Short mmCIF file of C-alpha atoms and ligand atoms in Angstrom, two decimals:
data_model
loop_
_atom_site.label_atom_id
_atom_site.label_comp_id
_atom_site.label_asym_id
_atom_site.label_seq_id
_atom_site.Cartn_x
_atom_site.Cartn_y
_atom_site.Cartn_z
CA MET U 1 4.06 -13.17 -27.09
CA ASN U 2 7.51 -14.44 -26.10
CA GLY U 3 9.72 -11.51 -25.18
CA GLU U 4 6.76 -9.10 -25.04
CA ARG U 5 6.67 -6.77 -22.05
CA ILE U 6 4.06 -6.76 -19.29
CA TYR U 7 3.83 -3.32 -17.69
CA PHE U 8 3.25 -3.12 -13.94
CA PHE U 9 1.12 -0.27 -12.60
CA ASP U 10 1.02 -0.21 -8.80
CA THR U 11 -1.90 1.38 -6.97
CA THR U 12 -0.97 0.54 -3.35
CA LEU U 13 -0.88 4.27 -2.55
CA ARG U 14 -4.30 4.96 -4.12
CA ASP U 15 -6.64 1.92 -4.27
CA GLY U 16 -4.54 0.29 -1.51
CA GLU U 17 -4.99 3.31 0.72
CA GLN U 18 -8.75 2.89 0.27
CA THR U 19 -8.47 -0.23 2.48
CA PRO U 20 -10.62 0.60 5.53
CA GLY U 21 -8.51 1.95 8.40
CA VAL U 22 -5.43 2.61 6.26
CA SER U 23 -4.22 6.20 6.31
CA LEU U 24 -0.62 6.84 5.39
CA GLN U 25 1.28 10.05 6.00
CA THR U 26 3.44 11.59 3.26
CA PRO U 27 6.85 10.31 4.52
CA GLU U 28 5.40 6.79 4.74
CA LYS U 29 4.04 7.06 1.19
CA VAL U 30 7.40 8.30 -0.07
CA GLU U 31 9.12 5.32 1.57
CA ILE U 32 6.68 2.91 -0.09
CA ALA U 33 7.01 4.66 -3.47
CA GLN U 34 10.81 4.47 -3.29
CA ASN U 35 10.56 0.75 -2.63
CA LEU U 36 8.07 0.24 -5.46
CA ALA U 37 10.52 1.90 -7.84
CA LYS U 38 13.31 -0.39 -6.58
CA LEU U 39 11.02 -3.39 -7.02
CA GLY U 40 10.77 -2.53 -10.71
CA ILE U 41 7.23 -1.11 -10.91
CA ASP U 42 6.75 0.88 -14.15
CA VAL U 43 4.03 3.26 -13.00
CA ILE U 44 3.28 4.31 -9.42
CA GLU U 45 -0.20 5.65 -8.83
CA ALA U 46 0.75 7.98 -6.00
CA GLY U 47 -2.76 9.11 -5.06
CA PHE U 48 -5.87 11.06 -5.96
CA PRO U 49 -4.85 14.74 -5.57
CA ALA U 50 -8.39 16.14 -5.63
CA ALA U 51 -9.52 13.78 -2.87
CA SER U 52 -7.85 15.65 0.00
CA PRO U 53 -5.04 18.10 0.72
CA GLY U 54 -3.07 15.22 2.23
CA ASP U 55 -3.33 13.26 -1.03
CA PHE U 56 -2.29 16.31 -3.05
CA GLU U 57 0.75 16.86 -0.86
CA ALA U 58 1.76 13.19 -1.04
CA VAL U 59 1.49 13.01 -4.85
CA LYS U 60 3.47 16.24 -5.20
CA THR U 61 6.23 15.06 -2.85
CA ILE U 62 6.50 11.66 -4.54
CA ALA U 63 6.64 13.36 -7.96
CA GLU U 64 9.50 15.53 -6.71
CA GLN U 65 11.46 12.87 -4.83
CA VAL U 66 10.90 9.45 -6.40
CA THR U 67 12.76 8.52 -9.55
CA GLY U 68 12.93 5.34 -11.59
CA ALA U 69 9.20 5.02 -12.31
CA THR U 70 6.48 7.07 -13.99
CA ILE U 71 4.43 8.90 -11.35
CA CYS U 72 0.69 8.89 -11.86
CA GLY U 73 -2.21 10.78 -10.30
CA LEU U 74 -5.89 9.81 -10.43
CA ALA U 75 -8.63 12.21 -11.53
CA ARG U 76 -12.34 11.90 -12.11
CA CYS U 77 -13.26 12.90 -15.62
CA ASN U 78 -13.62 16.62 -14.85
CA THR U 79 -11.34 19.54 -15.55
CA GLU U 80 -10.84 20.55 -11.87
CA ASP U 81 -9.55 17.10 -10.88
CA ILE U 82 -7.31 16.94 -13.95
CA GLN U 83 -5.88 20.38 -13.18
CA GLN U 84 -5.06 19.25 -9.63
CA VAL U 85 -3.17 16.23 -10.99
CA ALA U 86 -1.27 18.49 -13.40
CA HIS U 87 -0.21 20.74 -10.48
CA ALA U 88 0.74 17.80 -8.27
CA LEU U 89 2.82 16.12 -10.98
CA GLN U 90 4.77 19.22 -12.03
CA GLY U 91 7.99 17.91 -10.47
CA ALA U 92 7.78 14.40 -11.97
CA LYS U 93 10.45 13.20 -14.40
CA ARG U 94 7.71 11.32 -16.22
CA SER U 95 4.04 11.95 -15.47
CA ARG U 96 0.85 10.05 -16.18
CA LEU U 97 -2.73 11.21 -15.79
CA HIS U 98 -5.17 8.43 -14.92
CA THR U 99 -8.67 9.70 -15.54
CA PHE U 100 -11.82 7.65 -15.09
CA ILE U 101 -15.56 7.74 -15.54
CA ALA U 102 -18.12 5.03 -14.89
CA THR U 103 -19.67 3.51 -18.01
CA SER U 104 -22.03 0.74 -16.84
CA ASP U 105 -25.79 1.36 -16.99
CA ILE U 106 -26.17 1.01 -13.23
CA HIS U 107 -23.44 3.58 -12.51
CA LEU U 108 -24.60 6.00 -15.24
CA GLU U 109 -28.22 5.89 -14.08
CA TYR U 110 -27.88 5.81 -10.30
CA LYS U 111 -24.49 7.34 -9.53
CA LEU U 112 -23.70 9.82 -12.30
CA LYS U 113 -27.30 10.39 -13.51
CA MET U 114 -25.90 10.81 -16.96
CA THR U 115 -26.83 9.54 -20.42
CA LYS U 116 -24.41 7.55 -22.52
CA GLU U 117 -24.08 10.46 -24.97
CA ALA U 118 -23.25 12.85 -22.12
CA CYS U 119 -20.64 10.38 -20.88
CA LEU U 120 -18.97 10.28 -24.32
CA ASP U 121 -19.01 14.10 -24.49
CA ARG U 122 -17.43 14.32 -21.05
CA VAL U 123 -14.58 11.97 -22.02
CA LYS U 124 -13.94 14.02 -25.16
CA GLU U 125 -13.92 17.36 -23.25
CA CYS U 126 -11.69 16.11 -20.47
CA LEU U 127 -9.11 14.56 -22.74
CA ALA U 128 -8.99 17.75 -24.79
CA PHE U 129 -8.34 19.65 -21.55
CA ALA U 130 -5.64 17.17 -20.48
CA ALA U 131 -3.80 17.19 -23.82
CA GLY U 132 -0.23 18.45 -23.52
CA LYS U 133 -0.27 18.56 -19.71
CA PHE U 134 1.20 15.07 -19.11
CA ASP U 135 3.70 12.69 -20.67
CA GLU U 136 1.07 9.93 -20.83
CA ILE U 137 -2.68 9.63 -20.43
CA GLU U 138 -4.50 6.55 -19.17
CA PHE U 139 -8.27 6.32 -19.39
CA SER U 140 -10.38 3.96 -17.24
CA ALA U 141 -13.98 2.97 -17.83
CA GLU U 142 -15.07 2.30 -14.26
CA ASP U 143 -17.20 -0.84 -13.92
CA ALA U 144 -16.12 -1.74 -17.46
CA SER U 145 -16.79 -5.43 -16.88
CA ARG U 146 -20.53 -4.72 -16.36
CA THR U 147 -20.73 -2.21 -19.22
CA ASP U 148 -22.58 -2.83 -22.47
CA LEU U 149 -19.71 -3.99 -24.69
CA ASP U 150 -20.53 -1.89 -27.74
CA PHE U 151 -20.80 1.22 -25.59
CA LEU U 152 -17.49 0.33 -23.89
CA CYS U 153 -15.87 0.12 -27.34
CA ARG U 154 -17.27 3.53 -28.30
CA VAL U 155 -15.95 5.11 -25.09
CA PHE U 156 -12.51 3.63 -25.72
CA GLU U 157 -12.51 4.92 -29.31
CA VAL U 158 -13.27 8.44 -28.04
CA ALA U 159 -10.47 8.05 -25.48
CA ILE U 160 -7.97 6.96 -28.13
CA GLU U 161 -8.98 9.88 -30.38
CA GLY U 162 -8.47 12.18 -27.35
CA GLY U 163 -4.89 10.98 -26.85
CA ALA U 164 -5.16 8.19 -24.27
CA THR U 165 -2.49 5.56 -24.88
CA VAL U 166 -3.47 3.21 -22.06
CA LEU U 167 -7.04 1.93 -21.83
CA ASN U 168 -7.91 0.36 -18.51
CA VAL U 169 -10.63 -2.25 -18.09
CA PRO U 170 -11.49 -2.38 -14.38
CA ASP U 171 -13.46 -5.24 -12.91
CA THR U 172 -14.50 -2.70 -10.30
CA VAL U 173 -16.71 -4.98 -8.23
CA GLY U 174 -14.76 -8.20 -8.76
CA TYR U 175 -17.68 -9.85 -10.58
CA MET U 176 -15.94 -11.50 -13.50
CA THR U 177 -14.97 -15.11 -14.11
CA PRO U 178 -11.71 -15.69 -16.01
CA ILE U 179 -13.37 -16.87 -19.24
CA GLU U 180 -15.80 -13.94 -19.31
CA PHE U 181 -13.08 -11.41 -18.58
CA GLY U 182 -10.75 -12.84 -21.22
CA ASN U 183 -13.63 -12.63 -23.72
CA ILE U 184 -14.14 -8.94 -22.93
CA ILE U 185 -10.48 -8.23 -23.70
CA THR U 186 -10.73 -10.18 -26.97
CA TYR U 187 -13.89 -8.24 -27.90
CA ILE U 188 -12.15 -4.92 -27.24
CA LYS U 189 -9.16 -5.97 -29.34
CA ASP U 190 -11.44 -7.01 -32.20
CA HIS U 191 -13.85 -4.06 -32.14
CA VAL U 192 -12.14 -0.86 -30.95
CA LYS U 193 -10.86 1.24 -33.86
CA GLY U 194 -7.24 2.30 -33.23
CA ILE U 195 -6.71 -0.20 -30.40
CA GLU U 196 -3.31 -1.18 -31.86
CA LYS U 197 -2.08 2.30 -30.81
CA ALA U 198 -2.93 1.65 -27.15
CA ILE U 199 -1.98 -0.69 -24.33
CA ILE U 200 -4.88 -2.59 -22.78
CA SER U 201 -4.69 -2.53 -19.01
CA VAL U 202 -6.66 -4.53 -16.42
CA HIS U 203 -7.58 -3.66 -12.85
CA CYS U 204 -9.10 -6.62 -11.03
CA HIS U 205 -10.75 -6.58 -7.62
CA ASP U 206 -10.88 -9.73 -5.52
CA ASP U 207 -14.47 -9.88 -4.27
CA LEU U 208 -14.84 -13.49 -5.43
CA GLY U 209 -11.18 -14.37 -4.91
CA LEU U 210 -10.71 -14.34 -8.71
CA ALA U 211 -8.56 -11.23 -9.18
CA ASN U 212 -5.39 -13.13 -10.07
CA ALA U 213 -7.16 -15.66 -12.31
CA ASN U 214 -8.99 -12.83 -14.11
CA THR U 215 -5.78 -10.82 -14.57
CA LEU U 216 -4.00 -13.83 -16.04
CA ALA U 217 -6.92 -14.60 -18.36
CA ALA U 218 -6.83 -10.97 -19.55
CA ILE U 219 -3.10 -11.26 -20.28
CA GLU U 220 -3.72 -14.43 -22.27
CA ALA U 221 -6.28 -12.47 -24.28
CA GLY U 222 -3.92 -9.55 -24.97
CA ALA U 223 -3.85 -7.18 -21.98
CA ARG U 224 -0.32 -5.86 -21.41
CA GLN U 225 -0.62 -3.66 -18.32
CA VAL U 226 -1.49 -5.08 -14.90
CA GLU U 227 -2.82 -2.83 -12.13
CA CYS U 228 -1.93 -4.32 -8.76
CA THR U 229 -1.10 -3.58 -5.14
CA VAL U 230 1.39 -4.95 -2.64
CA ASN U 231 -0.24 -7.62 -0.44
CA GLY U 232 -3.46 -7.24 -2.45
CA LEU U 233 -4.57 -4.18 -0.48
CA GLY U 234 -7.45 -2.17 -1.91
CA GLU U 235 -11.11 -1.29 -1.71
CA ARG U 236 -13.21 -4.05 -0.04
CA ALA U 237 -11.55 -7.44 -0.73
CA GLY U 238 -8.67 -5.65 -2.40
CA ASN U 239 -6.92 -5.73 -5.77
CA VAL U 240 -4.80 -8.36 -7.44
CA SER U 241 -1.45 -8.53 -5.65
CA VAL U 242 1.83 -7.76 -7.38
CA GLU U 243 3.44 -10.81 -5.82
CA GLU U 244 0.82 -13.29 -7.01
CA VAL U 245 0.51 -12.08 -10.58
CA THR U 246 4.30 -11.78 -10.95
CA MET U 247 5.06 -15.25 -9.61
CA ALA U 248 2.21 -16.87 -11.58
CA LEU U 249 3.55 -15.37 -14.82
CA ILE U 250 7.12 -16.43 -14.04
CA THR U 251 6.44 -19.86 -12.54
CA ARG U 252 4.00 -20.80 -15.31
CA LYS U 253 5.71 -19.18 -18.28
CA ASP U 254 5.28 -22.56 -19.98
CA CYS U 255 1.57 -21.76 -19.92
CA TYR U 256 1.35 -17.94 -20.26
CA GLY U 257 4.40 -17.31 -22.47
CA ASP U 258 7.86 -15.96 -21.77
CA PHE U 259 7.00 -12.33 -21.11
CA LYS U 260 9.52 -9.72 -20.01
CA ILE U 261 8.61 -8.95 -16.40
CA PRO U 262 10.22 -5.88 -14.79
CA ILE U 263 9.80 -7.05 -11.19
CA ASP U 264 12.87 -7.99 -9.14
CA THR U 265 11.17 -10.94 -7.44
CA LYS U 266 13.81 -11.23 -4.70
CA GLN U 267 12.45 -8.00 -3.25
CA LEU U 268 8.82 -9.14 -3.00
CA THR U 269 8.97 -10.33 0.62
CA ARG U 270 10.87 -7.26 1.82
CA VAL U 271 8.48 -4.82 0.15
CA SER U 272 5.50 -6.79 1.45
CA LYS U 273 6.82 -6.43 5.01
CA ILE U 274 7.39 -2.70 4.65
CA VAL U 275 3.87 -2.17 3.33
CA ALA U 276 2.34 -4.37 6.05
CA LYS U 277 4.13 -2.39 8.74
CA LEU U 278 3.38 1.05 7.40
CA THR U 279 -0.29 0.34 6.62
CA GLY U 280 -0.91 -1.66 9.79
CA VAL U 281 -2.54 -4.41 7.70
CA ALA U 282 -0.87 -7.69 8.58
CA VAL U 283 -0.34 -10.35 5.91
CA ALA U 284 -2.30 -13.57 6.58
CA PRO U 285 0.13 -16.43 7.32
CA ASN U 286 -1.37 -18.53 4.53
CA LYS U 287 -1.19 -15.74 1.92
CA ALA U 288 0.38 -16.97 -1.32
CA ILE U 289 4.03 -15.94 -1.95
CA VAL U 290 4.54 -13.57 1.01
CA GLY U 291 2.64 -15.23 3.90
CA ALA U 292 4.75 -16.59 6.77
CA ASN U 293 3.63 -20.15 5.90
CA ALA U 294 4.07 -19.85 2.12
CA PHE U 295 7.20 -22.03 2.31
CA ALA U 296 6.57 -23.85 5.62
CA HIS U 297 6.10 -27.61 5.56
CA GLU U 298 4.21 -28.98 8.52
CA SER U 299 3.52 -32.65 7.90
CA GLY U 300 6.26 -35.26 8.25
CA ILE U 301 5.62 -36.57 4.74
CA HIS U 302 6.05 -33.09 3.24
CA GLN U 303 9.15 -32.36 5.32
CA HIS U 304 10.72 -35.61 4.25
CA GLY U 305 9.88 -34.87 0.59
CA VAL U 306 11.31 -31.35 0.65
CA LEU U 307 14.50 -32.54 2.33
CA SER U 308 14.95 -35.21 -0.35
CA HIS U 309 14.12 -32.80 -3.18
CA PRO U 310 12.60 -29.30 -2.69
CA GLY U 311 10.66 -29.72 -5.94
CA THR U 312 8.45 -32.37 -4.34
CA TYR U 313 6.41 -29.70 -2.56
CA GLU U 314 7.85 -26.35 -3.66
CA ILE U 315 6.95 -24.91 -7.07
CA MET U 316 9.27 -21.93 -6.58
CA THR U 317 12.15 -21.41 -4.20
CA PRO U 318 11.82 -19.21 -1.12
CA GLU U 319 15.02 -17.43 -2.25
CA SER U 320 13.37 -16.42 -5.53
CA VAL U 321 10.94 -14.17 -3.61
CA GLY U 322 13.44 -13.10 -0.97
CA ALA U 323 11.93 -15.28 1.75
CA GLY U 324 15.12 -16.44 3.45
CA GLU U 325 15.54 -17.47 7.06
CA THR U 326 15.25 -14.61 9.51
CA ASN U 327 18.90 -13.85 10.04
CA ILE U 328 20.67 -12.51 13.06
CA VAL U 329 22.17 -9.44 11.58
CA LEU U 330 23.79 -7.47 14.32
CA GLY U 331 24.66 -7.40 17.98
CA LYS U 332 25.89 -4.89 20.50
CA HIS U 333 29.45 -5.00 19.17
CA SER U 334 28.44 -4.20 15.59
CA GLY U 335 29.87 -0.97 14.28
CA ARG U 336 28.26 1.94 12.50
CA HIS U 337 29.45 0.77 9.09
CA ALA U 338 27.93 -2.72 9.45
CA PHE U 339 24.71 -1.14 10.65
CA GLU U 340 24.55 1.30 7.72
CA GLU U 341 25.26 -1.56 5.30
CA HIS U 342 22.36 -3.55 6.71
CA VAL U 343 19.94 -0.66 6.57
CA SER U 344 20.78 -0.20 2.91
CA GLN U 345 20.47 -3.98 2.22
CA LEU U 346 16.97 -3.80 3.68
CA GLY U 347 16.20 -1.27 0.97
CA PHE U 348 16.24 2.02 2.87
CA THR U 349 18.12 5.05 1.63
CA LEU U 350 18.70 7.30 4.61
CA GLY U 351 20.89 10.36 4.95
CA GLU U 352 23.89 10.68 7.28
CA GLU U 353 21.89 12.44 9.98
CA LYS U 354 19.20 9.77 10.15
CA ILE U 355 21.75 6.96 10.16
CA ASN U 356 23.51 8.58 13.13
CA MET U 357 20.26 8.93 15.03
CA LEU U 358 19.28 5.35 14.19
CA PHE U 359 22.66 4.01 15.21
CA THR U 360 22.23 5.53 18.68
CA LYS U 361 18.80 3.90 18.96
CA PHE U 362 20.25 0.62 17.70
CA LYS U 363 22.92 0.67 20.42
CA GLU U 364 20.27 1.32 23.08
CA LEU U 365 18.25 -1.61 21.73
CA ALA U 366 21.32 -3.87 21.56
CA ASP U 367 21.91 -3.23 25.28
CA ARG U 368 18.46 -4.63 26.02
CA LYS U 369 18.35 -7.34 23.35
CA LYS U 370 21.06 -9.85 22.52
CA HIS U 371 20.38 -10.46 18.84
CA ILE U 372 19.12 -7.81 16.45
CA TYR U 373 17.21 -9.27 13.49
CA ASP U 374 16.14 -7.73 10.18
CA GLU U 375 12.67 -7.14 11.63
CA ASP U 376 14.18 -5.17 14.52
CA VAL U 377 16.19 -2.95 12.18
CA MET U 378 13.10 -2.40 10.04
CA ALA U 379 11.11 -1.39 13.12
CA LEU U 380 13.78 1.14 14.09
CA VAL U 381 13.76 2.65 10.59
CA MET U 382 9.95 2.87 10.49
CA ASP U 383 9.95 4.79 13.73
CA THR U 384 12.17 7.47 12.23
CA LEU U 385 9.89 8.22 9.26
CA ASP U 386 9.24 11.55 10.78
CA TYR U 387 6.25 13.62 10.06
CA GLN U 388 5.05 16.39 12.30
CA LYS U 389 3.98 14.95 15.61
CA ALA U 390 1.30 17.03 17.29
CA ILE U 391 1.46 14.93 20.45
CA THR U 392 4.49 13.46 22.17
CA VAL U 393 4.81 11.56 25.43
CA VAL U 394 6.67 13.43 28.17
CA HIS U 395 6.14 10.91 30.91
CA HIS U 396 4.29 7.60 31.30
CA HIS U 397 4.14 5.53 34.44
CA TYR U 398 2.09 2.48 35.40
CA HIS U 399 1.84 -0.20 38.03
CA SER U 400 -0.34 -3.24 38.46
CA ASN U 401 -1.00 -5.88 41.07
CA GLU U 402 -1.65 -9.62 40.91
CA SER U 403 -5.43 -9.26 40.96
CA GLY U 404 -5.22 -7.51 37.56
CA TYR U 405 -5.94 -4.02 38.90
CA ALA U 406 -3.67 -1.43 37.27
CA TYR U 407 -3.06 2.29 37.51
CA ALA U 408 -1.41 4.50 34.88
CA ASP U 409 -0.62 8.17 34.54
CA ILE U 410 0.59 10.05 31.52
CA ARG U 411 1.87 13.50 30.65
CA LEU U 412 1.65 14.61 27.02
CA HIS U 413 2.85 17.50 24.96
CA THR U 414 -0.20 18.55 22.92
CA PRO U 415 -0.88 21.45 20.54
CA THR U 416 -2.54 23.27 23.45
CA GLY U 417 0.28 22.68 25.93
CA LEU U 418 1.03 20.06 28.57
CA SER U 419 -1.80 17.72 29.42
CA GLU U 420 -1.84 15.01 32.06
CA ASP U 421 -4.30 12.47 33.33
CA ALA U 422 -4.53 9.14 35.10
CA ALA U 423 -6.78 6.09 34.95
CA VAL U 424 -7.32 2.67 36.45
CA GLY U 425 -8.09 -0.37 34.34
CA ASP U 426 -8.01 -4.11 33.87
CA GLY U 427 -4.28 -4.49 33.44
CA PRO U 428 -1.59 -1.95 32.53
CA VAL U 429 -2.47 -1.68 28.81
CA ASP U 430 -6.11 -0.89 29.59
CA ALA U 431 -5.16 1.66 32.28
CA SER U 432 -2.51 3.31 30.09
CA LEU U 433 -4.75 3.62 27.03
CA LYS U 434 -7.57 5.03 29.15
CA ALA U 435 -5.16 7.62 30.60
CA VAL U 436 -4.05 8.56 27.06
CA GLU U 437 -7.69 8.79 25.91
CA ARG U 438 -8.41 11.28 28.70
CA ALA U 439 -5.27 13.35 28.15
CA ILE U 440 -5.37 13.85 24.39
CA GLY U 441 -8.28 16.26 24.45
CA ILE U 442 -10.13 15.01 21.36
CA PRO U 443 -12.81 12.31 21.25
CA VAL U 444 -11.32 9.08 20.03
CA SER U 445 -12.51 5.51 20.51
CA LEU U 446 -10.38 2.40 20.27
CA LYS U 447 -11.74 0.00 17.63
CA ASP U 448 -9.02 -2.60 17.29
CA TYR U 449 -5.86 -3.48 19.16
CA HIS U 450 -3.38 -6.27 18.75
CA ILE U 451 0.15 -6.97 19.71
CA ARG U 452 2.74 -9.44 18.46
CA ALA U 453 6.40 -10.26 18.98
CA LEU U 454 8.44 -9.15 15.98
CA THR U 455 11.12 -11.82 16.40
CA ALA U 456 11.79 -14.88 18.56
CA GLY U 457 13.10 -14.76 22.13
CA LYS U 458 12.00 -13.40 25.49
CA ASP U 459 13.64 -10.07 24.70
CA ALA U 460 11.82 -9.64 21.35
CA LEU U 461 10.41 -6.28 20.33
CA GLY U 462 6.63 -6.11 20.78
CA GLU U 463 4.71 -4.39 17.99
CA ALA U 464 1.31 -2.91 18.82
CA ILE U 465 -1.18 -1.98 16.10
CA VAL U 466 -4.28 0.03 16.97
CA LYS U 467 -7.23 1.34 15.00
CA VAL U 468 -9.08 4.29 16.47
CA GLU U 469 -12.17 6.12 15.29
CA HIS U 470 -12.55 9.87 15.22
CA GLU U 471 -15.62 11.60 13.67
CA GLY U 472 -16.54 8.41 11.82
CA VAL U 473 -13.09 7.90 10.24
CA LEU U 474 -10.68 5.10 11.15
CA TYR U 475 -6.98 5.85 11.71
CA HIS U 476 -4.26 3.35 12.48
CA GLY U 477 -1.14 3.62 14.58
CA ARG U 478 1.89 1.46 15.26
CA GLY U 479 4.28 1.37 18.16
CA VAL U 480 7.35 -0.78 18.83
CA SER U 481 9.29 -1.33 22.03
CA THR U 482 10.74 -4.13 24.16
CA ASP U 483 8.03 -3.09 26.67
CA ILE U 484 4.58 -3.93 25.29
CA ILE U 485 2.84 -1.30 27.43
CA THR U 486 5.06 1.37 25.87
CA SER U 487 4.40 -0.07 22.37
CA SER U 488 0.67 0.18 23.03
CA VAL U 489 0.83 3.77 24.21
CA ASN U 490 3.06 4.75 21.27
CA ALA U 491 0.69 3.06 18.80
CA TYR U 492 -2.26 4.99 20.24
CA ILE U 493 -0.40 8.31 20.16
CA ASN U 494 0.74 7.54 16.61
CA ALA U 495 -2.89 7.09 15.48
CA VAL U 496 -3.90 10.33 17.20
CA ASN U 497 -1.03 12.14 15.46
CA SER U 498 -2.46 10.92 12.16
CA ILE U 499 -5.79 12.53 13.07
CA TYR U 500 -4.10 15.84 13.88
CA LEU U 501 -2.03 15.82 10.71
CA THR U 502 -5.02 15.01 8.50
CA LYS U 503 -7.03 17.82 10.11
CA GLU U 504 -4.19 20.29 9.83
CA LEU U 505 -3.80 19.57 6.12
CA GLU U 506 -7.55 19.94 5.62
CA GLU U 507 -7.61 23.26 7.46
CA GLY U 508 -4.58 24.49 5.51
CA ALA U 509 -6.50 23.89 2.29
CA HIS U 510 -9.38 26.20 3.22
O1 LIG E 1 -11.86 -0.21 -9.29
C1 LIG E 1 -11.90 0.75 -10.09
O2 LIG E 1 -12.72 0.83 -11.00
C2 LIG E 1 -10.93 1.83 -9.90
C3 LIG E 1 -10.82 2.84 -10.98
C4 LIG E 1 -10.60 4.21 -10.47
C5 LIG E 1 -9.76 2.41 -11.94
O3 LIG E 1 -10.19 1.82 -8.94
ZN1 LIG E 2 -10.12 -0.19 -7.99
#
């Protein structure tokens, strides 16, 4: 066990994107994938190409542009899906197919309406079709943890015979307890013929808050690949988070064994922040490892203890996960070189042209704001992740009086030309968003809105996050400005641009 490798498979861009309300555009996915590779992730599941044209495009772009990790695409166990993954991964330096089929009685009977024999035949056919098209093949038995164990072993044997070298055991509905899940892994190790040729992988959902405990129990029993997401994003209650499983394995190596872990832990906080910003899903302050309070000590007794010896109340150092003090990085006298240096320290690799554009924006911001913090620089970079913007603001004006009454008017550039409208509301945000709603020309309803200051101080940037609904689908948008009304309008327009882009990609596919 000591010195053995644990492989990290990240599914933030696939299972993580299945978090309700999360819809990422290709440039945002590429940015996340680049950061996952820097973090040390072995395999990046870039998406599910057959799910939508947008997913196909994102997987293809990541395969072409992101190096340093194996790029993986998800496919149901059918030849059409597998072919789509093969097309999307053509540009990858190293490619992995991840194909899955449900194996539990309840899924076979009610979802797939398939017998166990038909399921085995399907796995055999699909793996034969996939052979030679990818560098690696991973097979998942969806709902494995509720599958009859002997049948699960038979399915895995067929998968190994078909060329799969990674066998994934998903706890799809997060139903397992650690002891049960560990026993399943032991059973598979003891009963699947040829298992020594494969890596056992686990994919734990957090419906009972047991994803991390189950993952660790599986590792103790012999699993060597962990499927995880940044910040624990994912379907329903999410997946096990990369930060929790990594730090548990490292902090308690006395208990789990001294495994080789590829993750550069000092980058965990930074990557968490990037993912939170781009997905619009904020990290709870009390979240383990990356929450704002993870290293905060409130009570006098704790503060006294930590000052005397950090080990009294800290089981790992904030520095080990990159959670330093928010530092003042730059001011209005900072030069282009210092700015570029900081952008690269924050983990972004931007070309000359983008740096020049950002530097101009940075100078404008520095005129309005005395201290520029890491968070401010990150916000500037996020705003330049340019994808096609169907709608842009030409003009926005508002005024309000003391009684709360407000008026706003807006002029937008839309795909059908200039559009303008005005509205009154309870306060300038309400009036402005109503004016936008009227001017955009497609039916959209606001489902969630919140705003927060990115850093301390009266001149802090305000970040607005909105969720809007269009034809039953949720889209999120983000906007940042020193003026919170402008942030709110930008966030709304950003969400509407996501709708346009998704529709455009869908239409392009027909
Ligand atoms: O939860 C699950 O079963 C999945 C599979 C596709 C691996 O996400
Ligand atoms: Zn899942």
